[in-house]
Amino acid sequence: MKRIVICPIFCESHFIKYQIPNIIDTINPDIIIYNEGLFPGATESKKDLNKQWLDKYTLDGKRGFDYLELEKIIEESQSLYPDVKIILNKMDYSSDMNSIDCYINATTNFEELGIKIEEGDCIFPFEGDVFHHENSKDEITGYINQLEPNQGFKTHWLEFVANQFYVEKKTLLEFHQSRKICIKFGDMDFYKQVLGNFITQNYDMLFPTELMTYHYAWWRPGKFLDLRCDQLERHPGYWENFRVAIDMANELKLEEINNRPSVSTSTDNINVWIKKINIEHPKHIKEHPCYIKL
């Protein structure tokens, strides 16, 4: 049985140098695959990626502006962890592919990378900004050992905004939001069925667990934050308000902050608030520029 982490990425070098050791310490993988490339229609919603946009955020219309740095990170990591095969692969998506097509393509291209997927292999279709606590290694192995082919498990995802102290309120434990993390391979049909819920995040076919996934969705320093906002189509004023909330969160003063006031001002709407919490984070992320050292 192989353990394989496969991850579509674009402009996430600021995470990857910390994520690789985190994956190794928690999942104990045989192979880590990073499929780098720009989704033609942006990440989650259709946006006109014009020449000005491409010139700002890419090297050649496909590779992220940080790709050369990413190459160095992968090379150094491979030297540091010789027992794990770490692959950096360039993805060239067709212009007519939507984000789901791109995501499935970038999480199933094992054969073209010379990797034979066999029944019982455990595949972790990752994102470039997710981590697990280093103490969860045995827990992850325990869940893996309970799976049969064509089964998988999901985890609770806490989505962090600005720094380690604020999360999207809708992702707090009491609201039971979870996403996929591992599938034990049986056949490609089941695997693709799971992957196809990339946008809806509906994973009823997977077993729930107590495992916590740290999703640093809005840890984006400098130009990486500009990119994230420019990738997603929103109404006028949305991102200005969102970035004001990030600045407020970095002051660490308020218990709750409305980071989407142009959507709703209701205190009952958990989708527009971030909340201050205090939990222990994975050791690997603590050198990231968005981690505040008190």
CSV table of C-alpha atoms in Angstrom, one decimal, residues 3-6 15-34 73-87 124 126-127 130-141 144 282-285:
chain,number,residue,atom,x,y,z
A,3,ARG,CA,0.5,6.7,0.6
A,4,ILE,CA,0.4,9.4,-2.1
A,5,VAL,CA,-0.3,13.1,-1.6
A,6,ILE,CA,-1.3,14.9,-4.8
A,15,PHE,CA,3.3,27.4,2.1
A,16,ILE,CA,5.0,24.6,0.4
A,17,LYS,CA,8.4,24.9,2.2
A,18,TYR,CA,6.5,24.4,5.4
A,19,GLN,CA,3.9,21.9,4.1
A,20,ILE,CA,6.3,19.3,2.9
A,21,PRO,CA,7.8,18.6,6.3
A,22,ASN,CA,4.3,18.7,7.8
A,23,ILE,CA,3.1,16.1,5.3
A,24,ILE,CA,6.0,13.9,6.0
A,25,ASP,CA,5.6,14.1,9.8
A,26,THR,CA,1.9,13.5,9.8
A,27,ILE,CA,1.0,11.3,6.7
A,28,ASN,CA,4.3,9.5,6.2
A,29,PRO,CA,3.9,9.5,2.5
A,30,ASP,CA,5.8,7.5,-0.2
A,31,ILE,CA,5.1,10.2,-2.9
A,32,ILE,CA,4.2,13.9,-2.8
A,33,ILE,CA,3.1,15.4,-6.1
A,34,TYR,CA,2.7,19.1,-6.8
A,73,ILE,CA,12.0,24.5,-2.5
A,74,ILE,CA,11.2,21.2,-4.1
A,75,GLU,CA,14.9,20.5,-4.9
A,76,GLU,CA,16.0,21.3,-1.4
A,77,SER,CA,13.2,19.2,0.1
A,78,GLN,CA,14.1,16.2,-2.1
A,79,SER,CA,17.6,16.4,-0.8
A,80,LEU,CA,16.4,16.7,2.8
A,81,TYR,CA,13.9,13.8,2.4
A,82,PRO,CA,15.5,11.3,0.0
A,83,ASP,CA,13.2,8.4,1.1
A,84,VAL,CA,10.1,10.3,-0.2
A,85,LYS,CA,9.6,10.9,-3.9
A,86,ILE,CA,8.7,14.6,-4.3
A,87,ILE,CA,7.5,15.6,-7.8
A,124,PHE,CA,-4.6,12.3,-0.2
A,126,PHE,CA,-4.6,18.0,-1.0
A,127,GLU,CA,-4.6,21.7,-1.3
A,130,VAL,CA,-3.6,22.6,4.5
A,131,PHE,CA,-1.7,21.2,7.5
A,132,HIS,CA,-2.2,18.8,10.3
A,133,HIS,CA,-0.8,18.9,13.8
A,134,GLU,CA,2.3,16.8,14.2
A,135,ASN,CA,0.7,14.8,17.0
A,136,SER,CA,-2.0,13.5,14.6
A,137,LYS,CA,0.3,10.9,12.8
A,138,ASP,CA,-1.0,7.9,14.7
A,139,GLU,CA,-4.6,9.1,14.4
A,140,ILE,CA,-4.3,9.4,10.6
A,141,THR,CA,-2.7,5.9,10.4
A,144,ILE,CA,-6.3,4.6,7.2
A,282,PRO,CA,1.4,22.7,13.8
A,283,LYS,CA,5.0,23.4,14.5
A,284,HIS,CA,5.8,23.6,10.8
A,285,ILE,CA,3.7,26.7,10.1
